[in-house]
Coordinates of C-alpha atoms in Angstrom, one line a residue:
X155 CA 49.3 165.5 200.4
X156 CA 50.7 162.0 200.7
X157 CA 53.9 161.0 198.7
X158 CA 53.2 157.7 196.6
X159 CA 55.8 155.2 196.1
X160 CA 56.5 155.8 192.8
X161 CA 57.7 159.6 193.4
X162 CA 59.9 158.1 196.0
X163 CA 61.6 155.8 193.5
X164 CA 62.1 158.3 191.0
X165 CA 64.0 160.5 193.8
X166 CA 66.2 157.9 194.5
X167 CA 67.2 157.6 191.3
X168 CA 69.1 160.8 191.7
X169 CA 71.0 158.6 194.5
X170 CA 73.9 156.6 193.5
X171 CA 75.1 153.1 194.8
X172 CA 78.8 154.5 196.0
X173 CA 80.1 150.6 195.3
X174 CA 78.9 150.1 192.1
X175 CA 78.4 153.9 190.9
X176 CA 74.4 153.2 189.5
X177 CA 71.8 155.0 191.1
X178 CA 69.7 152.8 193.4
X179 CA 66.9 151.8 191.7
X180 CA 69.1 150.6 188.6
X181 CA 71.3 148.9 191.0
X182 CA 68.6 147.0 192.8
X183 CA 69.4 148.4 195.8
X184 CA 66.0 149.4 196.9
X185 CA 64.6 146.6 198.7
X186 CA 61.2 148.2 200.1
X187 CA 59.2 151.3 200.1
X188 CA 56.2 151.8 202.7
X189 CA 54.2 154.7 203.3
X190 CA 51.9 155.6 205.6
X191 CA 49.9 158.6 205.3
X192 CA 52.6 161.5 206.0
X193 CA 55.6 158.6 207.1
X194 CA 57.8 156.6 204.5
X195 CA 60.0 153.8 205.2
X196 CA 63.0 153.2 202.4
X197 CA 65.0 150.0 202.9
X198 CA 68.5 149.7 201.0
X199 CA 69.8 147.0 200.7
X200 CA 73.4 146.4 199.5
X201 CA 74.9 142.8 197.7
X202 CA 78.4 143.9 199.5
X203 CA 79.4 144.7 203.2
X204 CA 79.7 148.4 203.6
X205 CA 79.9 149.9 207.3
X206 CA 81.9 152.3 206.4
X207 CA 79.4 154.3 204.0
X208 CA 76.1 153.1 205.6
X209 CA 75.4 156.3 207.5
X210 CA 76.7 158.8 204.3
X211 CA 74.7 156.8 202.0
X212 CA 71.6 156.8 204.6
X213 CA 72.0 160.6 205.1
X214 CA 72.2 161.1 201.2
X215 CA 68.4 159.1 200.5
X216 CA 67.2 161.3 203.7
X217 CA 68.7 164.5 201.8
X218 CA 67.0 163.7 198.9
X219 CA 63.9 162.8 200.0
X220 CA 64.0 165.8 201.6
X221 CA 63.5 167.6 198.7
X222 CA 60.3 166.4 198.0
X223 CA 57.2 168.1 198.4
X224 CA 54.1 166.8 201.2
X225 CA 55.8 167.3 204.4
X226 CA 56.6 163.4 204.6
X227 CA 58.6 162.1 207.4
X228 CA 61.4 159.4 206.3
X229 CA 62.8 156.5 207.7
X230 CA 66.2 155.1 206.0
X231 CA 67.4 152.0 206.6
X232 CA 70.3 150.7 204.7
X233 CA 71.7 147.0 205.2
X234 CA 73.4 144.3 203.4
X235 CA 73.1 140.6 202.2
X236 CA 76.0 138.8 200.2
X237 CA 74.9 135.9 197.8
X238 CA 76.9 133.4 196.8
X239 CA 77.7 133.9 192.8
X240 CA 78.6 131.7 190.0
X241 CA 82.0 130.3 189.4
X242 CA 83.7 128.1 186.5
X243 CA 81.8 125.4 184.7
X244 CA 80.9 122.2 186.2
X245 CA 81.8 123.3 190.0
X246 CA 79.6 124.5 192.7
X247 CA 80.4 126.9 194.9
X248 CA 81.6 124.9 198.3
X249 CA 80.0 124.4 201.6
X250 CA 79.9 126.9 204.6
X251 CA 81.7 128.9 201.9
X252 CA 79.4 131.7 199.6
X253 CA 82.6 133.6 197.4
X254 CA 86.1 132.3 197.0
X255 CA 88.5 135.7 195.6
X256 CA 91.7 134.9 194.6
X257 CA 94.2 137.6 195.1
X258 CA 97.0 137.5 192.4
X259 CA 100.3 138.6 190.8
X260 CA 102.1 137.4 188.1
X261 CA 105.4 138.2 189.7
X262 CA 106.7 138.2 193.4
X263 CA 107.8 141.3 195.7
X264 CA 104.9 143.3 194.9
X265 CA 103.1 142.9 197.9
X266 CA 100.4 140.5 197.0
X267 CA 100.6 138.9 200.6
X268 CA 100.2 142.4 202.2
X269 CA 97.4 143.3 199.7
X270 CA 95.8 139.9 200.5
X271 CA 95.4 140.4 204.2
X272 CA 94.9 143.6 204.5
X273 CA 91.6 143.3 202.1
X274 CA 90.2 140.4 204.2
X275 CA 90.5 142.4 207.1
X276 CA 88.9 145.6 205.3
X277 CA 85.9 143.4 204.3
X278 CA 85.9 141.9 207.7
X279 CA 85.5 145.7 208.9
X280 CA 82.9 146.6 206.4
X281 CA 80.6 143.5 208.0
X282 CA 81.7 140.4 206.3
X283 CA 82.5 136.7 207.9
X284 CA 86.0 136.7 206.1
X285 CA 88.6 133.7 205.7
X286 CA 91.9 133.7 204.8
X287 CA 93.4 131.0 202.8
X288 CA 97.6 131.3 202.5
X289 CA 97.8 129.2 199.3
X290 CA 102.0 130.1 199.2
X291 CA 103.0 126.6 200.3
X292 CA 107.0 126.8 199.4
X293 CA 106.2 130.4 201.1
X294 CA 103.6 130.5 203.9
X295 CA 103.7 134.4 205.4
X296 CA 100.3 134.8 206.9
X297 CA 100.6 133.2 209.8
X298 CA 103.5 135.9 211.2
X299 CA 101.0 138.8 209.1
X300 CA 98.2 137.4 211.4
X301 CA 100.0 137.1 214.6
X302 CA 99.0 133.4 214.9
X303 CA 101.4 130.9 216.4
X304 CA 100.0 127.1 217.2
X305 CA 98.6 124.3 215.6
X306 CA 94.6 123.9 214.6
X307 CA 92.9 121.8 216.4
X308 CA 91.0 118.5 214.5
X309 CA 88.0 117.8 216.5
X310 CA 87.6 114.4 214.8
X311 CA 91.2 113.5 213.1
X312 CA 90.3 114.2 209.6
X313 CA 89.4 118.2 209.5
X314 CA 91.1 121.2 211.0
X315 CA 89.4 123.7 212.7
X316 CA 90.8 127.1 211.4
X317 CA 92.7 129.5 213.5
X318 CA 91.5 132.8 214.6
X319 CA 92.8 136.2 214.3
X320 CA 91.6 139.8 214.3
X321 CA 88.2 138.2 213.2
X322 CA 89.5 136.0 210.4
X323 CA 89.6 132.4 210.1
X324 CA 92.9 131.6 208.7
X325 CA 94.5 128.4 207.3
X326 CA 98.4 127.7 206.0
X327 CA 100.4 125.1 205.4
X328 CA 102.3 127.5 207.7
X329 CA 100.6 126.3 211.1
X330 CA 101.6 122.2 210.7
X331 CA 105.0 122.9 210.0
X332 CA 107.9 124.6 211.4
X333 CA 108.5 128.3 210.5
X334 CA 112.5 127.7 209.0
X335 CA 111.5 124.2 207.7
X336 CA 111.7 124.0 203.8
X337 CA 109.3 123.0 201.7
X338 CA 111.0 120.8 199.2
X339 CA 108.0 119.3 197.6
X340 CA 107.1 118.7 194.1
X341 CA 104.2 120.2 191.8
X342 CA 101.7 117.4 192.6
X343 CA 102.4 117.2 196.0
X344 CA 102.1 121.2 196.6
X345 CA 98.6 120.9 195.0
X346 CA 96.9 118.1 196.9
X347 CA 98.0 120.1 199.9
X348 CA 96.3 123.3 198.8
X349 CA 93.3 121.3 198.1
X350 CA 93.1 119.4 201.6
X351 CA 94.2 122.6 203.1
X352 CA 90.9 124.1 201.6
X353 CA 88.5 121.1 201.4
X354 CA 89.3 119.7 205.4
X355 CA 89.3 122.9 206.8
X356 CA 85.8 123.3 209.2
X357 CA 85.1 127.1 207.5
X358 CA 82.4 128.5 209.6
X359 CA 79.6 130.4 207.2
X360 CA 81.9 132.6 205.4
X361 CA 80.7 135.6 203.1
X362 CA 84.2 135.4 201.4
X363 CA 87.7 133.3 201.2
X364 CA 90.0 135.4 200.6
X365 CA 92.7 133.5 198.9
X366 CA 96.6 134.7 198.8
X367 CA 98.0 133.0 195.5
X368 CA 101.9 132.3 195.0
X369 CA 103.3 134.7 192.4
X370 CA 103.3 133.1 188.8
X371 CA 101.0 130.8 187.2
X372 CA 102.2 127.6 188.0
X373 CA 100.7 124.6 189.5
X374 CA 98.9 125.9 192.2
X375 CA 97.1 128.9 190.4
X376 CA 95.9 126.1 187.8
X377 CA 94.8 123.6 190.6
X378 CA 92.7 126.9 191.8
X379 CA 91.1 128.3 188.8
X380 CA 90.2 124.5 187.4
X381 CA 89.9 122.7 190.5
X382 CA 88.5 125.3 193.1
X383 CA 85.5 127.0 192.8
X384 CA 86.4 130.4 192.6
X385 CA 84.2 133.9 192.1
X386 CA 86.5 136.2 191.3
X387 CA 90.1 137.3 191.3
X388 CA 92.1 140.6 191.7
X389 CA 95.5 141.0 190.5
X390 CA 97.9 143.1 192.6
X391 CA 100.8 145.3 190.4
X392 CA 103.2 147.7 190.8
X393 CA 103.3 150.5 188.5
X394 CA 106.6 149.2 186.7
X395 CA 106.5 147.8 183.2
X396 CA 108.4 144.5 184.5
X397 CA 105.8 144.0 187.3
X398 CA 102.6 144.5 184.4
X399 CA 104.1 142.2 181.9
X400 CA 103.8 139.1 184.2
X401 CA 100.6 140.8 185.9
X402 CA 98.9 140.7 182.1
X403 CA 99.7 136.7 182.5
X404 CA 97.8 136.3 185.6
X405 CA 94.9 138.0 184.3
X406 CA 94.9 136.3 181.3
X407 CA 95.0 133.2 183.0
X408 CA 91.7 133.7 185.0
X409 CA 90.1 134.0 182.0
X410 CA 90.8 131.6 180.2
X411 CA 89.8 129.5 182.7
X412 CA 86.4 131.8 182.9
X413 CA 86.8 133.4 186.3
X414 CA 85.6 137.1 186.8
X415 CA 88.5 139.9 187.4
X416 CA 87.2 142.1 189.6
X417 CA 90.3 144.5 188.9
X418 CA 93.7 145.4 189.8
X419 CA 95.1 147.2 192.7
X420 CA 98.2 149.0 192.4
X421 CA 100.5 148.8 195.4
X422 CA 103.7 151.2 196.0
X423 CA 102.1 153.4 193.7
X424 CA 103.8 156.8 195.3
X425 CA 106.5 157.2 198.0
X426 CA 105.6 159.5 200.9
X427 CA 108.8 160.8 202.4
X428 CA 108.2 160.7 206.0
X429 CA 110.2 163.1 207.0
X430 CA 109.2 166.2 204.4
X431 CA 106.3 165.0 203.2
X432 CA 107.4 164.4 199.5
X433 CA 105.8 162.6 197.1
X434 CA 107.3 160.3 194.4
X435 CA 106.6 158.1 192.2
X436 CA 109.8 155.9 192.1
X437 CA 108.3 152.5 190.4
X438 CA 106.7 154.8 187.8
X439 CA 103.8 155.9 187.0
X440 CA 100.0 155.1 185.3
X441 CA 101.0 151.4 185.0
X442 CA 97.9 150.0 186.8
X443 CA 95.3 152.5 185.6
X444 CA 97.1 151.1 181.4
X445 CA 96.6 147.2 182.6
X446 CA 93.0 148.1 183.6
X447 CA 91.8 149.9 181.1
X448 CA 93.7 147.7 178.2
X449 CA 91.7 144.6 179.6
X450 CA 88.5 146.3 180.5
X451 CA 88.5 145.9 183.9
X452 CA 88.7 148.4 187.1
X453 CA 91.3 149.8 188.5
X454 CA 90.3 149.0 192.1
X455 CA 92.7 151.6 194.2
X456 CA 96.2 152.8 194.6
X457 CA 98.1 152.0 197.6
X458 CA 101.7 154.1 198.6
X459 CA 104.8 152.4 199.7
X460 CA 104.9 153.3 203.4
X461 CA 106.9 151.7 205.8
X462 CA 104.4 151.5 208.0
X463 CA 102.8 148.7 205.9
X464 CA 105.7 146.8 206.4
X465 CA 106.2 147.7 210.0
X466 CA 102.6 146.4 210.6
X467 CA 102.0 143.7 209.1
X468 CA 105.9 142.5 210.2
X469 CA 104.6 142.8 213.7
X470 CA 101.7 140.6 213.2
X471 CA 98.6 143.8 212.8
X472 CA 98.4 144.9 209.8
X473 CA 97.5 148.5 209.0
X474 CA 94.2 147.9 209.0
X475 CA 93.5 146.5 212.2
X476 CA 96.8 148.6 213.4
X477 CA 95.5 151.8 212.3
X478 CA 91.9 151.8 211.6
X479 CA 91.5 155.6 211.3
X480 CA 94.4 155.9 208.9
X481 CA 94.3 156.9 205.5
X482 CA 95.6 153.6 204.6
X483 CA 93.0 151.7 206.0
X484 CA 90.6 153.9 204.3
X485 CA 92.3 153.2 201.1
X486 CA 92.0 149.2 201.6
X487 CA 88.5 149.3 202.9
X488 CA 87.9 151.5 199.9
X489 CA 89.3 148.5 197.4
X490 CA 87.5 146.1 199.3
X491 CA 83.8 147.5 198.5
X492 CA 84.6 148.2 195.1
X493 CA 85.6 144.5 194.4
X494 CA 82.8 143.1 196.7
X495 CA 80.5 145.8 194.6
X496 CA 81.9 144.2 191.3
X497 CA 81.1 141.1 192.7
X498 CA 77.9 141.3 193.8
X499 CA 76.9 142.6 190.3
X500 CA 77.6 139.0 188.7
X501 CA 75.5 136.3 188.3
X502 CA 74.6 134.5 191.3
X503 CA 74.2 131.2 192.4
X504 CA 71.1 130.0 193.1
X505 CA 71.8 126.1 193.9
X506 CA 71.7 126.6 198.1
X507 CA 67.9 127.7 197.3
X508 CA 66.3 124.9 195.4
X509 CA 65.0 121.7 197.3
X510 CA 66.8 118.3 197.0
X511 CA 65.1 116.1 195.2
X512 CA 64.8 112.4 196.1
X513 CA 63.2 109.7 194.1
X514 CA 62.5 106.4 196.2
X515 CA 60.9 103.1 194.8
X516 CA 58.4 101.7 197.5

């Protein structure tokens, strides 16, 4: 006897969407269901890049289809396609450019920079077209985090073509000027230059700009969240009550100014000793999981203070590019999907897919 559609629905709502954690029928996730006599074909299809649980979650709907009665062979396909989503009033999201995330902290020296790059490179893995965006103008780091040294290139005089790196496109005010050279610029100065540094780069068809924010929430996070088109924003913390007073200011400023936190990410959560193994948590403890669950928002991951973080990145490949089988890496790939998950469940944007109208008088 021949399985019908809807029985293969109803099985796969035992089967939960790892990114989002519905099952995926309530998730949308189920794109297509076709049978043929004794053969079904199930197509998943994901809003967020996830290589690195496309085969478990494809050997979880085989598992559970498995379970059904008729004899049916299955075919499971699982796959992705990332929409661009809606961002603050009265701006559209930008050309050759679906999801701006801005990744935040209200205070310096928690490694925001570090966080920054190494989740544009864990969505990059997961099967995303990623850019990266070093927004720090008085503090430019990506460039040495990226291994990029050079100027870009402008094809016609006007734009720059962005540099390349470990599969990201990358702009900072870091390439056009010397590496010791101070930036003694005032406030309105340091914002036109974040806005030409985003508006003239050539961005080649990007699933997501990644965008590393100064600490604080100054001139440049304003010029961002009212000027910039932006999707959504993660806020990077320590555990330590100093660090989550001015992290609470960063969040509240996002939304205020109506932009989506997809959750924080607590870095140098424990200390591994590496040479007995201990474990210690020597900024305290709990602090990220209290900021996201007094602000209703999702506590994204928990990252250790390693020196190998620091080693990497300092040598121009970060851990996740350094060390892609590393727990580490698993860790930031991990907080990637979830905050790719959270943001494909917003609303979307629809503009790109409506026809231009043009009204001419003969």
């Amino acid at each position: 006897m021949a399985l019908s559609r809807e029985q293969i629905e109803n099985a796969l709502k035992d089967v939960q969407d790892p990114g989002t954690g519905q099952d995926l029928v309530a998730a949308r996730a189920l794109k297509d269901v076709a049978v043929e006599g004794d053969a079904a074909r199930v197509e998943i299809l994901l809003g967020y890049p996830a290589r690195g649980i496309r085969d478990a979650l494809a050997q979880a709907v085989e598992a559970r289809l498995a379970q059904l009665d008729g004899g049916a062979r299955f075919e499971v396909a699982v796959g992705w396609e990332i929409q661009a989503h809606s961002v603050q009033k009265n701006l559209k999201p930008m050309e050759n450019i679906k999801n701006v995330l801005a990744v935040a902290s209200g205070k310096g020296g928690v490694g925001k920079s570090t966080t920054a790059i190494n989740l544009a490179l864990a969505l990059s893995a997961e099967g995303a077209v990623v850019g990266m965006l070093d927004a720090d103008i008085y503090g430019p780091s990506q460039p040495r985090m990226l291994g990029i040294s050079g100027q870009p290139e402008s094809p016609d005089g006007k734009s720059l073509e962005p540099m390349r790196s470990h599969g990201l496109q990358a702009m900072s005010i870091g390439f056009l000027i010397d590496e010791e050279t101070p930036m003694i610029w005032r406030g309105p100065m340091v914002t036109q230059a974040l806005e030409q540094l985003l508006g003239d780069t050539r961005w080649h068809g990007l699933d997501y700009l990644v965008v590393d924010l100064p600490p604080g929430t100054g001139d440049v996070q304003l010029t961002l969240a009212q000027k910039i088109p932006v999707s959504g924003a993660i806020i990077v913390t320590t555990p330590q009550d100093i660090a989550l007073l001015d992290a609470r200011k960063g969040l509240k400023m996002f939304r205020k100014v109506e932009v989506p936190v997809l959750g924080v990410v607590e870095n140098m959560s424990l200390h591994l000793c590496s040479q007995c193994g201990h474990e210690e948590p020597i900024f305290g403890e709990g602090g990220g999981e209290s900021l996201a669950h007094e602000n209703d928002v999702e506590l994204l991951g928990q990252l250790p203070l390693d020196r190998r973080i620091r080693e990497e990145t300092d040598s121009g490949t970060p851990t996740v590019v350094a060390d892609p089988d590393s727990r580490i890496s698993q860790i930031y790939r991990d907080i990637a999907r979830r905050a790719a998950a959270r943001l494909a469940a917003q609303a979307k944007d629809y503009s790109a897919k409506f026809p231009r109208i043009v009204i001419q008088n003969d």
